Amino acid sequence: MKRAFITGVTGQDGAYLSQLLLDKGYEVWGLVRRSSMADVNDGRLRWLGIADRVKMVDGNLLDISGLIRTIREVKPDEIYNLAAQSFVRSSWQQPILTSNVTGLAVVNMLEAIRLEAPRARFYQASSSEMYGLVQEPVQSEKTPFYPRSPYGVAKLFGHWMTVNYRESFGLHASSGILFNHESPLRGIEFVTRKVTHGVASIKLGLTKEIRLGNIDAQRDWGHSKDYARAMWLMMQQEKPDDYVIATGRTTTVRAMCEVAFAHVGLKAADHIVIDPELFRPAEVDILLGDASKARATLGWEPKISMEAMIREMVDADMERLATKRGRA
Ligand code: NDP
Ligand code: GDP
């Protein structure tokens, strides 16, 4: 039985990755940071019905001694570093914390692995936000980076450290440059989930409008479930490497809203209010990924369309609001 260790196991991707690995017969361990609300931080794992099958270890990405001890005790075959301060907008509010957790702490993981599990395979959650002010119309592994937020800068540091530890110490360290991916388990602060939750609330008569910022921004949106499969595939390769994971299709926030509203028979234009406060200090206007390397080498391709995903998210939010099921 293979053993996996996931940081960020309580997050969106941590939940879907845990589900995938459990289905494949893995023993799954997850790093959980202590909270005063310990009964709710496994909400996403509970939503998927797998909370009691994931072995939780207390810890924090900032605490290297804890990471060293945990990796020594767990002895994982595969390590997925998904933990991060992952919300771009908050990264201007908390640039130091974001740099520490999303950037510097990647080295905590790499050092702990180098010391305790040099033969383990390591996955780093890199991001299309590293492309930021895009230098090519379609972004691949060869496209130069130009991050536009403290989050993007921190991710770029973690990305290059992963590459460097692979080249310097021969670690089996791979970096997945994942474009935006969503699901019913997406945090409510991200635009897709904010919209699907808002649409469900409007449909149920709980509110009338959704306030948004730049709805002309374009994203290459995929489904977290498809992207978790790509992470696992990277870890099954003999040779560690970096891969872009994307759908190859980009959509405006405005068009994504239209899909969500249309699903419940409403018009987006009747309910969206543009709020200048929600514009960002620097914007990533458009992202569009080229995942042909992943397709050729990993045999990966996305299965769930943006439209199907948004409809699934609206349905899940309707169910949550109607039944008060889960908090995720
Ligand atoms: P989430 O925000 O849903 O999850 C982040 C996870 O990190 C949570 O489990 C959170 O724990 C944990 N975490 C935060 N800070 C710490 C810390 N100091 N120590 C330990 N754990 C911590 O993100 P996603 O699941 O969406 O994304 C997973 C990873 O992929 C992230 O690194 C993200 O930046 C990256 N990524 C995501 C993309 C996307 O579109 N979703 C695109 C590209 C990259 P808690 O539950 O306690 O808050
Ligand atoms: P990001 O790509 O990681 O920053 O993911 P988000 O879902 O947070 O944002 C995607 C895009 O939607 C960005 O270009 C935002 O500026 C834009 N956007 C417009 N209005 C909003 C809003 O109210 N909330 C969020 N989160 N994003 C918004």
Coordinates of C-alpha atoms in Angstrom, one line a residue, residues 5 31 33 49 56 110-111 119 121 138 157 168 174 185 204 208 215 227 247 274 280 295 298 300 308-309 313 316:
F5 CA 1.2 12.9 2.7
L31 CA -1.3 18.1 7.6
R33 CA -3.3 23.5 11.2
G49 CA -17.7 11.4 2.9
M56 CA -4.7 13.9 10.3
L110 CA 12.0 20.6 0.5
E111 CA 14.5 20.6 3.4
R119 CA 13.5 9.1 -2.1
R121 CA 8.2 12.0 -4.7
V138 CA -1.0 31.0 -24.9
F157 CA 9.8 31.5 -5.6
S168 CA 20.8 20.3 -7.0
S174 CA 7.7 18.1 -9.9
L185 CA -15.7 22.9 -2.7
L204 CA -34.1 31.3 -3.3
K208 CA -31.1 40.4 -4.9
I215 CA -15.8 41.1 -15.0
Y227 CA -6.7 18.6 -11.9
T247 CA -8.2 23.4 -20.5
I274 CA -20.0 46.6 -10.4
R280 CA -7.3 44.8 -7.7
R295 CA -1.5 15.5 -22.8
L298 CA 0.9 12.0 -18.9
W300 CA -4.0 13.7 -19.2
A308 CA -20.9 21.6 -16.5
M309 CA -18.8 22.7 -13.6
M313 CA -21.6 24.4 -8.4
A316 CA -24.5 22.3 -4.8

